[in-house]
mmCIF file of C-alpha atoms in Angstrom:
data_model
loop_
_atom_site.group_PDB
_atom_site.id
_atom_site.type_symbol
_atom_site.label_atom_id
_atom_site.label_comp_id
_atom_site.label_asym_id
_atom_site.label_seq_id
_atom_site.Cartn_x
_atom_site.Cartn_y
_atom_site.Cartn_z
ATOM 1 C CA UNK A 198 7.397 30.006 44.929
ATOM 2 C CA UNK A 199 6.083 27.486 42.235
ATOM 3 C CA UNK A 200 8.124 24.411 41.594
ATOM 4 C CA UNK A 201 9.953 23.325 38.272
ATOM 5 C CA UNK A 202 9.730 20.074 36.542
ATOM 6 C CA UNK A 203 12.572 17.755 38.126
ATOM 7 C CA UNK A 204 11.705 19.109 41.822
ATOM 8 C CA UNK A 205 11.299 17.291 44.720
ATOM 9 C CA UNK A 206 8.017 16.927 46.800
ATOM 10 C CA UNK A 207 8.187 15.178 49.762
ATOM 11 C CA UNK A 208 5.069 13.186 51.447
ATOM 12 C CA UNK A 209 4.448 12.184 54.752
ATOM 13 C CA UNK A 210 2.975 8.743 54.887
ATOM 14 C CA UNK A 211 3.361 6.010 52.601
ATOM 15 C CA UNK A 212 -0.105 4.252 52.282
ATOM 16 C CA UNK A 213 -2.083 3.909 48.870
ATOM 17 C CA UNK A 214 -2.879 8.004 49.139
ATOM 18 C CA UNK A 215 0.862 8.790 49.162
ATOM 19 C CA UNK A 216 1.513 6.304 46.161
ATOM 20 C CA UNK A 217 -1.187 7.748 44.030
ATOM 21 C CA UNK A 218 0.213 11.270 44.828
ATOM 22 C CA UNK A 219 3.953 10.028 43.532
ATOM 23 C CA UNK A 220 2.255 8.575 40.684
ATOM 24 C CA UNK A 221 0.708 11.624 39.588
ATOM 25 C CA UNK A 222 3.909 13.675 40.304
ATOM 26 C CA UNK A 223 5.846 11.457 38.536
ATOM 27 C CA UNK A 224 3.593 12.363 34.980
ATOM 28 C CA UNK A 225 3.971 15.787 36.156
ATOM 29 C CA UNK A 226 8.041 15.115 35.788
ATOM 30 C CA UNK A 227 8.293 15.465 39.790
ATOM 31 C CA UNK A 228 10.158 13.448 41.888
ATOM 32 C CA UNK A 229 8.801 12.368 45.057
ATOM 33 C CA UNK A 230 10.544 11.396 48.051
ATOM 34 C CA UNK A 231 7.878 9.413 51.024
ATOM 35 C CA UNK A 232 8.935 9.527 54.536
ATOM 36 C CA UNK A 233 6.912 6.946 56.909
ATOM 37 C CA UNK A 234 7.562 4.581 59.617
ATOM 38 C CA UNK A 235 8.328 0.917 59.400
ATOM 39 C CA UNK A 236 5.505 -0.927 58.029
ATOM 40 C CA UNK A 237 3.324 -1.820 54.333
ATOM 41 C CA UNK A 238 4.238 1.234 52.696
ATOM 42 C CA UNK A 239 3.327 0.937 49.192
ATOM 43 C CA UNK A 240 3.968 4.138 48.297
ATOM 44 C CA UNK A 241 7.804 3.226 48.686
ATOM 45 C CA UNK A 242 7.463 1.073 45.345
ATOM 46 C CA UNK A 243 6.752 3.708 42.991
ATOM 47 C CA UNK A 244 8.878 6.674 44.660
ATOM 48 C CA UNK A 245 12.294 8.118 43.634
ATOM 49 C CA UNK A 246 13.153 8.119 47.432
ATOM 50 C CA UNK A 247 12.149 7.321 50.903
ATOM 51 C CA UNK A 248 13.065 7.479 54.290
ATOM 52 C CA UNK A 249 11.929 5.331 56.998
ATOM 53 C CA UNK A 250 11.405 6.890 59.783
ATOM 54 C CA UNK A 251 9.437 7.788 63.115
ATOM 55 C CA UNK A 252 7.161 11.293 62.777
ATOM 56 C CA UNK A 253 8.730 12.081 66.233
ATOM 57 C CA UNK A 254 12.117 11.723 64.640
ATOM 58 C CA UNK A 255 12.969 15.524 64.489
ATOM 59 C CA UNK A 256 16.681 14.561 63.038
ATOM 60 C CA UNK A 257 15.408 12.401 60.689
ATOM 61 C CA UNK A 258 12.896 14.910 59.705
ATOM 62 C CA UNK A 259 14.823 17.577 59.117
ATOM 63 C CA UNK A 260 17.333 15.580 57.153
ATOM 64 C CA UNK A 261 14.369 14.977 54.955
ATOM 65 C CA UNK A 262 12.669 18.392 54.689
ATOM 66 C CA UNK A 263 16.286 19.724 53.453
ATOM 67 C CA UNK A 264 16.111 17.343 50.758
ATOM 68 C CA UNK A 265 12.881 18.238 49.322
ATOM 69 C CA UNK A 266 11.491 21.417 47.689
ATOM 70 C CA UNK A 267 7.780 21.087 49.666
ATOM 71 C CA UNK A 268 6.379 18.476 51.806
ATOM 72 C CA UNK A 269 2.681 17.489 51.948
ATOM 73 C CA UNK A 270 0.831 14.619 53.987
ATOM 74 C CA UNK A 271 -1.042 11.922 52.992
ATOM 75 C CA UNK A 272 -3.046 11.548 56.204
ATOM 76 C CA UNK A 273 -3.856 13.701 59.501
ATOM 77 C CA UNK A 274 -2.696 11.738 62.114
ATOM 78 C CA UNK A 275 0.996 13.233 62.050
ATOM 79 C CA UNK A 276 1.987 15.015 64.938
ATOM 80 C CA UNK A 277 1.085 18.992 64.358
ATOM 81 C CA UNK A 278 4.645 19.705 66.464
ATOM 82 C CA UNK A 279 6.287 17.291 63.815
ATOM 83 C CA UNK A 280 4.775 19.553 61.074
ATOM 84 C CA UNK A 281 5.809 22.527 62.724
ATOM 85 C CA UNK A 282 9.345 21.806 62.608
ATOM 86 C CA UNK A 283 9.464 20.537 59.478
ATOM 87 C CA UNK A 284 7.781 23.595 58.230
ATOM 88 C CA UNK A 285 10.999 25.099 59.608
ATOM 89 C CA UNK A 286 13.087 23.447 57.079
ATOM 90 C CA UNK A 287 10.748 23.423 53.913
ATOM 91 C CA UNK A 288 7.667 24.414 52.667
ATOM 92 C CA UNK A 289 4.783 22.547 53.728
ATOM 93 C CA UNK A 290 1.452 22.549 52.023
ATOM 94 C CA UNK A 291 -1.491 22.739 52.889
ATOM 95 C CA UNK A 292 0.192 24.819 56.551
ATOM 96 C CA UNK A 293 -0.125 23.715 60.011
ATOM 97 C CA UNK A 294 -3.598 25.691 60.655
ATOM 98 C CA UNK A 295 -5.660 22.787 58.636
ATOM 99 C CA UNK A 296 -4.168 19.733 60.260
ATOM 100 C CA UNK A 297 -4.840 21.329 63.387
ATOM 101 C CA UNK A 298 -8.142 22.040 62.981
ATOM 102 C CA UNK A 299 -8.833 18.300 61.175
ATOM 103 C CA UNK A 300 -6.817 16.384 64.140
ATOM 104 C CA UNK A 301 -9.093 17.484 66.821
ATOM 105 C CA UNK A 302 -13.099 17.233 66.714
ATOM 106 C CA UNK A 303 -13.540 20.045 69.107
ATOM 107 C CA UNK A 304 -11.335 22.294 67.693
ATOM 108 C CA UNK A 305 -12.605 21.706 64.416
ATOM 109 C CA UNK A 306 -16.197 21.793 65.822
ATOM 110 C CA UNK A 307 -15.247 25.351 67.002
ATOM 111 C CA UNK A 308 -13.328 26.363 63.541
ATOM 112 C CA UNK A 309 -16.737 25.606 61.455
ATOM 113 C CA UNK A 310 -18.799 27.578 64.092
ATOM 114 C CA UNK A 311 -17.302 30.592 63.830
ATOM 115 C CA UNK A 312 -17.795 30.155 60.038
ATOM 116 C CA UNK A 313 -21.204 29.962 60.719
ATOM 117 C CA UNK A 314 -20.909 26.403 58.918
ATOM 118 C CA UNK A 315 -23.668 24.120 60.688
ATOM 119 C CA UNK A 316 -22.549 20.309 62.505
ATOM 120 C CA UNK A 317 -24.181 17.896 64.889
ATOM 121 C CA UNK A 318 -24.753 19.666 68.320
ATOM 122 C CA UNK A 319 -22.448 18.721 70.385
ATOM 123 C CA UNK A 320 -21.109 18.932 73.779
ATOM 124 C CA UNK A 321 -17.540 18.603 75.179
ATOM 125 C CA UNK A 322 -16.400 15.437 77.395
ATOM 126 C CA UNK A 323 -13.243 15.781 79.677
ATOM 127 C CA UNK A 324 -14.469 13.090 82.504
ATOM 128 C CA UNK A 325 -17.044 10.372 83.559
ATOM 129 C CA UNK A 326 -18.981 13.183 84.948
ATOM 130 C CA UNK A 327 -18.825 15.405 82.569
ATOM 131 C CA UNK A 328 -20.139 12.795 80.039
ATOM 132 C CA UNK A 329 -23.134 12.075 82.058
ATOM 133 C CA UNK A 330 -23.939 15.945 82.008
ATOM 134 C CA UNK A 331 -23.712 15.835 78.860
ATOM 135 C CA UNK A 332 -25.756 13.348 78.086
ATOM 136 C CA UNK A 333 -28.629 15.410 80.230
ATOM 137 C CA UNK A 334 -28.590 17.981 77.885
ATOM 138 C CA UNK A 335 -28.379 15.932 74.236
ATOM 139 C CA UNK A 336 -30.130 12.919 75.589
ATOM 140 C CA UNK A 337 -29.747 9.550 74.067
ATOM 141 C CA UNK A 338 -29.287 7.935 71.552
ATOM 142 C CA UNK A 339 -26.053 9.975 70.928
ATOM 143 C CA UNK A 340 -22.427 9.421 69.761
ATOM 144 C CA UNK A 341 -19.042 9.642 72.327
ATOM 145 C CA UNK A 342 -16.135 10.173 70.392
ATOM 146 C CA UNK A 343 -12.367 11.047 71.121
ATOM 147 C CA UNK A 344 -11.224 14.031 70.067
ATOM 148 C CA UNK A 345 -8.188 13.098 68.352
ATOM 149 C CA UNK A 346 -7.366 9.884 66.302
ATOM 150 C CA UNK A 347 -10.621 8.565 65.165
ATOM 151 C CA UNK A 348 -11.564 7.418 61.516
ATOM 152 C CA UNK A 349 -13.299 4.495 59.820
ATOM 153 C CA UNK A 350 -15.416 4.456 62.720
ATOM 154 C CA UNK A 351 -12.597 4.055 65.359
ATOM 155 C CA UNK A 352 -12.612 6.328 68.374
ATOM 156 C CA UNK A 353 -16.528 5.958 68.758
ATOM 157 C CA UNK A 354 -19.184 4.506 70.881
ATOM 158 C CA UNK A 355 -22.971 4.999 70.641
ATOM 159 C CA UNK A 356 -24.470 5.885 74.194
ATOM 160 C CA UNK A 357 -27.914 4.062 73.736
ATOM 161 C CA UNK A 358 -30.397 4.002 76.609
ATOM 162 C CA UNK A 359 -28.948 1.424 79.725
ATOM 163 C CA UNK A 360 -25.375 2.389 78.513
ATOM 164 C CA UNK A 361 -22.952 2.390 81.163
ATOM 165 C CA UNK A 362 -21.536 5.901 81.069
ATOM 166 C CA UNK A 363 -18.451 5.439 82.867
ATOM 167 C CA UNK A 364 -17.927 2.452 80.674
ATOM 168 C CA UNK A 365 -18.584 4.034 77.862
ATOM 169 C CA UNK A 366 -16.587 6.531 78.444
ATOM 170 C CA UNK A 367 -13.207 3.616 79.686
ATOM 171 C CA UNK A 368 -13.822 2.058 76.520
ATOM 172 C CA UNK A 369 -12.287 5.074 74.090
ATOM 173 C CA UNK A 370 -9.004 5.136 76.738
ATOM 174 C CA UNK A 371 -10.798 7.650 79.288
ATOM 175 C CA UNK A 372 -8.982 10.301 77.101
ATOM 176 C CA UNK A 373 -11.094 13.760 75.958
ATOM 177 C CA UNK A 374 -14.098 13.482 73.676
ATOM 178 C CA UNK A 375 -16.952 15.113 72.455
ATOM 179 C CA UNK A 376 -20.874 13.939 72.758
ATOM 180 C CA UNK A 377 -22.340 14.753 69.348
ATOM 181 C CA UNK A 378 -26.215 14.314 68.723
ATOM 182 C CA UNK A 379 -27.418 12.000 66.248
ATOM 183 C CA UNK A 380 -27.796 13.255 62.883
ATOM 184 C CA UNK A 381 -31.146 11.912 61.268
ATOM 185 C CA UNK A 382 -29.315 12.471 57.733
ATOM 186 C CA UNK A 383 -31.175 10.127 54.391
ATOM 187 C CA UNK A 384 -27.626 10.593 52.345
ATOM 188 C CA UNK A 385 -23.926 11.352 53.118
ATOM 189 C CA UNK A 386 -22.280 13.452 50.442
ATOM 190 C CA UNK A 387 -19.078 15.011 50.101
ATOM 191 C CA UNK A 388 -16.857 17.915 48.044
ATOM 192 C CA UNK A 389 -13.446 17.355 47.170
ATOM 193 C CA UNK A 390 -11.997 20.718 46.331
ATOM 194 C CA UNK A 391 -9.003 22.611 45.568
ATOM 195 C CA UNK A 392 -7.334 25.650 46.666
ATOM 196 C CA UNK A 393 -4.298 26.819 44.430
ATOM 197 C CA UNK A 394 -0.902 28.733 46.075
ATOM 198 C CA UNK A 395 -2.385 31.784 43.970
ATOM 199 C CA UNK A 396 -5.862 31.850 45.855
ATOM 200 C CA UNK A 397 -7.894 29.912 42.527
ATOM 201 C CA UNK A 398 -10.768 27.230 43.856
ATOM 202 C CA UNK A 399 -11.920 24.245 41.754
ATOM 203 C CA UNK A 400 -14.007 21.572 43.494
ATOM 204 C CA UNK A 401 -15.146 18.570 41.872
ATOM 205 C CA UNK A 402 -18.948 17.310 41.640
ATOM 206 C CA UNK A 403 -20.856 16.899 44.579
ATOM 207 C CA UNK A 404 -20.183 12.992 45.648
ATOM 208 C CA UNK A 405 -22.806 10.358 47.145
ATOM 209 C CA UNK A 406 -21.137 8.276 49.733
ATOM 210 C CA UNK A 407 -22.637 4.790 51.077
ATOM 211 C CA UNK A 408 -20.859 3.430 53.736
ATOM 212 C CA UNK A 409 -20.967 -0.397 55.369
ATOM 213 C CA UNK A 410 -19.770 -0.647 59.189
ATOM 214 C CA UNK A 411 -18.164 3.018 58.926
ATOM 215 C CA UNK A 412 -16.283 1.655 56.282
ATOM 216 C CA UNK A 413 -16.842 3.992 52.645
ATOM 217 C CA UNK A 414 -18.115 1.182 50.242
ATOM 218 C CA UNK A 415 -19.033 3.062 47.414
ATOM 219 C CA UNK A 416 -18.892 6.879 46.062
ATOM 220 C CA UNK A 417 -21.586 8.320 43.525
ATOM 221 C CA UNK A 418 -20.987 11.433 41.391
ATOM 222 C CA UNK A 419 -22.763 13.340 41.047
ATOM 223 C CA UNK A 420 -24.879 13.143 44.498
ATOM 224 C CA UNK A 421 -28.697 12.922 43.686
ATOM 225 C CA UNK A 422 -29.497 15.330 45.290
ATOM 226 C CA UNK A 423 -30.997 19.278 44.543
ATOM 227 C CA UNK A 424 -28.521 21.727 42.332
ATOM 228 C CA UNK A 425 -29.176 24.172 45.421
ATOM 229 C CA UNK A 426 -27.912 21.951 48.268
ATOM 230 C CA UNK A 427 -25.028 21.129 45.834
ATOM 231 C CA UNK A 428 -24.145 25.016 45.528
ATOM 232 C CA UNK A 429 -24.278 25.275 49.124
ATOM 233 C CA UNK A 430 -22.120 22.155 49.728
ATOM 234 C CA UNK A 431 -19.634 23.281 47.709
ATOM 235 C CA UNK A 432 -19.709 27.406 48.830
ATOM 236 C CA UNK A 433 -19.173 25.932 52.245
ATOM 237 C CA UNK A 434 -16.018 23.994 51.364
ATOM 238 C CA UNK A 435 -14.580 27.402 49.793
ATOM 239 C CA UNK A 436 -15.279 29.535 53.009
ATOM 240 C CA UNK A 437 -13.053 26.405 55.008
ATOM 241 C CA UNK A 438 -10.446 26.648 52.331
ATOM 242 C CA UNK A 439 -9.862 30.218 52.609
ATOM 243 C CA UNK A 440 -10.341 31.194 56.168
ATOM 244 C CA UNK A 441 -7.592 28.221 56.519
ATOM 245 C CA UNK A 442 -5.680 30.207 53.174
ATOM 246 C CA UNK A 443 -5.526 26.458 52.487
ATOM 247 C CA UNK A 444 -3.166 25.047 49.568
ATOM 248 C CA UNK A 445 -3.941 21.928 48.512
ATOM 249 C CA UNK A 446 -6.709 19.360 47.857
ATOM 250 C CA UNK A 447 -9.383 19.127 50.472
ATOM 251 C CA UNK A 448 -12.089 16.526 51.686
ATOM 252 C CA UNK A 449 -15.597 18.449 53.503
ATOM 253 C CA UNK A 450 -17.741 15.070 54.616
ATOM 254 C CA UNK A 451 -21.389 16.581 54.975
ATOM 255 C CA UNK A 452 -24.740 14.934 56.128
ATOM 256 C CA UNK A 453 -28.036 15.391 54.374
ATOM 257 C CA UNK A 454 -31.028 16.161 56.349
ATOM 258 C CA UNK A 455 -34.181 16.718 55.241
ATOM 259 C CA UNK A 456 -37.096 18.476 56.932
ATOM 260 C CA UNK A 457 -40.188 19.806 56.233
ATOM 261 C CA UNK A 458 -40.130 23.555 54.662
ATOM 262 C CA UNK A 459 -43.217 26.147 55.261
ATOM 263 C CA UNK A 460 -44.628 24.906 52.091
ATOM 264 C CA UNK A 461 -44.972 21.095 53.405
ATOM 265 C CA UNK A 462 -42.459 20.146 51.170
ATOM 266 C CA UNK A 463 -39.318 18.898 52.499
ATOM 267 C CA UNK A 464 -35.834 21.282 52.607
ATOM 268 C CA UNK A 465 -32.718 19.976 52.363
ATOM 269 C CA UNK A 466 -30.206 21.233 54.349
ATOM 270 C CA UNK A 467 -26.392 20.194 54.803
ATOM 271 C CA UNK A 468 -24.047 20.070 58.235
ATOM 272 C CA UNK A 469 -20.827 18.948 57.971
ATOM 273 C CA UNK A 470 -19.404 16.055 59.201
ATOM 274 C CA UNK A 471 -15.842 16.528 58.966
ATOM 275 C CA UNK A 472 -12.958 17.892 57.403
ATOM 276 C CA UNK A 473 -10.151 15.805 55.781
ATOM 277 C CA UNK A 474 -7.086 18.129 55.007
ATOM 278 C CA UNK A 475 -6.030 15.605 52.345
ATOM 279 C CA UNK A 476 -6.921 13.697 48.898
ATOM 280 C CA UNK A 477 -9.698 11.626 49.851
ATOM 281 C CA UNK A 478 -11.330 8.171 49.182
ATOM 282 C CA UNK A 479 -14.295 9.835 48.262
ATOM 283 C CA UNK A 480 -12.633 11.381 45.709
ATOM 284 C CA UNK A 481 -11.121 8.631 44.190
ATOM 285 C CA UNK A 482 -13.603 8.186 41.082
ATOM 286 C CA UNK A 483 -11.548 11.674 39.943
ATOM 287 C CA UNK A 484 -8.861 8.876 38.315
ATOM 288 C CA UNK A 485 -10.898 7.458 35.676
ATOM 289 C CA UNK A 486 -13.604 10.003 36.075
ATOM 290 C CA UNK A 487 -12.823 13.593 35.889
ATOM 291 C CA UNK A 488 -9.979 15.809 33.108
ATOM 292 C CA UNK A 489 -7.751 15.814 36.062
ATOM 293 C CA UNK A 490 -7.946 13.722 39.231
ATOM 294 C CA UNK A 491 -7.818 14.647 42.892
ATOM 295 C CA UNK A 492 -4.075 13.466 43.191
ATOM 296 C CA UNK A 493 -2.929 15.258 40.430
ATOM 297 C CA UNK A 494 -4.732 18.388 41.271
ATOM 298 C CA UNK A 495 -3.161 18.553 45.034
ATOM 299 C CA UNK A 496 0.511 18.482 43.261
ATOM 300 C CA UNK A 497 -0.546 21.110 41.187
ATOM 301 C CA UNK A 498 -1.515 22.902 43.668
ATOM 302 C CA UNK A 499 1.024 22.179 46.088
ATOM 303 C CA UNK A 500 3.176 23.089 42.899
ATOM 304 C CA UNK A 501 2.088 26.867 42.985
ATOM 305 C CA UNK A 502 1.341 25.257 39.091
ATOM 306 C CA UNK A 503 -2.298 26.208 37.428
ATOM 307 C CA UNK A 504 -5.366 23.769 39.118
ATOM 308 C CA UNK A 505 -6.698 21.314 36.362
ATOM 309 C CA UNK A 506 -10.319 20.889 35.298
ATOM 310 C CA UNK A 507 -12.385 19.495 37.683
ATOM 311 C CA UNK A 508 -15.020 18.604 34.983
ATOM 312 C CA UNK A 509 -16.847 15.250 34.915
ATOM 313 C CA UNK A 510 -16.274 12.855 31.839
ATOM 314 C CA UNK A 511 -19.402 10.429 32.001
ATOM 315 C CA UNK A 512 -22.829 11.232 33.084
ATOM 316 C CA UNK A 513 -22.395 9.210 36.311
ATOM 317 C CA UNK A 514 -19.404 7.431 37.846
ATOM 318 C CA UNK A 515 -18.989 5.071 40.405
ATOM 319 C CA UNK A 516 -16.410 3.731 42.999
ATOM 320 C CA UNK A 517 -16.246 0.803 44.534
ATOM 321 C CA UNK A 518 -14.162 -0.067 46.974
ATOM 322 C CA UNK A 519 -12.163 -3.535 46.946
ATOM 323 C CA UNK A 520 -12.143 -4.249 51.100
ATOM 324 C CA UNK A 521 -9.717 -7.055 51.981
ATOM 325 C CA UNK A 522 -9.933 -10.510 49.753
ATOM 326 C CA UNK A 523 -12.875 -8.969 47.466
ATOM 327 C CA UNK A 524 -9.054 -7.739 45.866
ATOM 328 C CA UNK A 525 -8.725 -11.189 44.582
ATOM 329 C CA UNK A 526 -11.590 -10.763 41.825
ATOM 330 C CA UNK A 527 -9.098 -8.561 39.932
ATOM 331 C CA UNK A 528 -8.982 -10.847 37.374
ATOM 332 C CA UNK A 529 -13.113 -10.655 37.059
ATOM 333 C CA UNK A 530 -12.999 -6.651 37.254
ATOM 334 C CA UNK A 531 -10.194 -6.711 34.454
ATOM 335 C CA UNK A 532 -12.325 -8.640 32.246
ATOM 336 C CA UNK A 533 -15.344 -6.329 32.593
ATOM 337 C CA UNK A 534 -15.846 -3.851 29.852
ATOM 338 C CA UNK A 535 -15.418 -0.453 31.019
ATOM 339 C CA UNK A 536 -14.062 -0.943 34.810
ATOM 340 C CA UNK A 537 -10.598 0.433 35.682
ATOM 341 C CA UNK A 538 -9.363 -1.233 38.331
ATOM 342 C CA UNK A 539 -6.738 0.139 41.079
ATOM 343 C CA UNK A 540 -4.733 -2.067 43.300
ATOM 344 C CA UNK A 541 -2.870 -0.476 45.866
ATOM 345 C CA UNK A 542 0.135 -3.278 46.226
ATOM 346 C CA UNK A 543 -0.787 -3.879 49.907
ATOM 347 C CA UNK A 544 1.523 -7.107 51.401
ATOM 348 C CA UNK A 545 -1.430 -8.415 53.238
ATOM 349 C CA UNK A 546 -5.188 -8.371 52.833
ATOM 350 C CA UNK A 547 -7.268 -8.359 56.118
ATOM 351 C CA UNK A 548 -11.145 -8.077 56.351
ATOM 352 C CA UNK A 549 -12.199 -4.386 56.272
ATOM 353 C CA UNK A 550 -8.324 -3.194 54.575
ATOM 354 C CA UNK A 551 -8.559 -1.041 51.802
ATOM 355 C CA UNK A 552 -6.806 -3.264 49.050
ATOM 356 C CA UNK A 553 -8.070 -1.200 45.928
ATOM 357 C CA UNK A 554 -10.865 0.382 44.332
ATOM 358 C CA UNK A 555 -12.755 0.288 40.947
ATOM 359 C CA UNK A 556 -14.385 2.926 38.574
ATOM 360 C CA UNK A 557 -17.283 2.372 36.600
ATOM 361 C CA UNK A 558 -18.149 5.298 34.193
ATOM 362 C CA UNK A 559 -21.491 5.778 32.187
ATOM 363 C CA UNK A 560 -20.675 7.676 29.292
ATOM 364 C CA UNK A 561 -22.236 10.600 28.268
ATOM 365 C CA UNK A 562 -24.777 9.747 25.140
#
């Protein structure tokens, strides 16, 4: 059932992705109540309501899902048994399928197989032993990570030749993880899409990621890369979408590889990385740089209201990231023609922290 102006949506999580989303709600004449532990939760400062709480609080939580008309998430590390009872009190979009596919990389691994949908070979890791076997069959250099709770590079180890395995494998908590080849890839791109309550599909332009120590620096869109591999990029993020009967904005992370075709010339082909049931950093040039950003287009959706236009409104447009004290400069971004700068309201800056971002748009001539 779509929402009305005036309703409620609630969001679990209240970092700088759950204050954008009240921000957009809040032009869409929504309300937005933001649920999240104790902690720097910025997105309290520019919602109607919150409610601090733990995600294992199932009181708590169903005290809040009775006081909104749908709940979303602003990140993937909730508890999928939190969701599920939540889901018992409200609606929540997108449904319990895609955070359980996004939370673990085995089961996620497994979801995009049987899609057909290429990744990384990769080989599961319950035990010291079982790491070492796997590391017969993928060789080395390869990449141990946990199955559950990894991002920014967290959660990861490369197994080089000499590495310790049992070491390696103590280091990420001894708890299950995958071995995952490594992916020769010259770019990393991503699609930030859309799936509406109604079944429509809108997906922004094919973004160019650079990243510094597994950190996302700076987003490109569109990618530079062929119109083909862009088509394919994005028809893969529509089969996830669906076969998850997803509502909701969605981030597909994807590696570029290129090889050499039959013709000598080299083929690009695309495997993804992995999925992010969410709004996205990569997607956050969308504010200044599309008719309708990410964060609105996730409350419409989540809305059961009509998806926006994803269309692009210079010829190229760039994010930067603003990683902890490079924040400071705001006063030097504010003064340069044509940047829109985004501060997130964070209490405390610390090397590597996401403190804000900035768009830089080259108009179309």
């Amino acid at each position: 059932m779509a929402l009305r102006p005036g309703n409620t949506i609630g969001i679990l999580g209240g970092g700088q992705l759950g204050r954008m989303l009240a921000m957009a709600a809040a032009e869409l004449g929504l309300k937005v109540h933001v649920y999240a532990p104790q902690g720097d939760n910025p997105a309290f400062e520019v919602a109607a309501h919150h409610t601090v709480g733990s995600f294992e609080d199932a009181d708590k939580l169903a005290e809040f899902g009775a006081a909104v008309d749908v709940a979303t998430y602003e990140f993937e590390n909730i508890p999928a048994s939190s969701v599920a009872a939540l889901a018992c009190v409200c609606p929540v979009r997108p449904a319990l399928p895609a955070l359980a596919a996004s939370q673990d990389r085995l089961a996620e691994k497994e979801f995009l197989g049987s899609l057909g949908i290429e990744t990384a070979t990769y080989v599961p890791v319950e035990d010291a032993g079982a790491l070492a076997r796997a590391v017969g069959k993928l060789g080395r250099p390869t990449i141990l990570k946990t199955r559950r709770l990894g991002y920014d590079g967290k959660g990861q180890i490369t197994v080089r030749e000499g590495s310790d395995l049992a070491a390696s494998f103590r280091s990420l908590g001894g708890v299950p993880a995958i071995l995952e080849s490594v992916v020769p890839f010259v770019k990393e791109v991503s699609v930030i899409a859309a799936r509406g309550l109604d079944g429509s599909f809108a997906a922004y332009d094919v973004t160019e990621n650079m990243h510094v120590n597994h950190i996302l620096s700076t987003s490109r869109a569109p990618a530079e890369i062929e119109s083909s591999t862009a088509e394919r990029a994005i028809t893969a993020a529509r089969r996830i979408a669906e076969a998850l009967d997803y509502v909701g904005v969605l981030a597909v992370e994807y590696f570029l590889v290129e090889e050499p075709g039959p013709d000598g010339r080299l083929d690009q082909k695309i495997k993804v990385n992995e999925i992010a049931p969410r709004v996205h950093n990569s997607g956050h040039w969308t504010l200044d740089g599309a008719l309708c950003s990410q964060f609105e287009q996730h409350i419409r959706a989540i809305a059961g209201w009509p998806l926006g236009s994803t269309e692009r409104r210079g010829t190229v447009v760039m994010m930067q990231n603003l990683l902890g004290d490079e924040a400071e400069n705001f006063a030097g971004i504010l003064a340069e023609p044509g940047a829109h700068l985004h501060l997130y309201g964070k209490a405390q800056a610390r090397p590597g922290r996401k403190m804000g971002h900035v768009t830089r748009i080259t108009r179309k001539a």
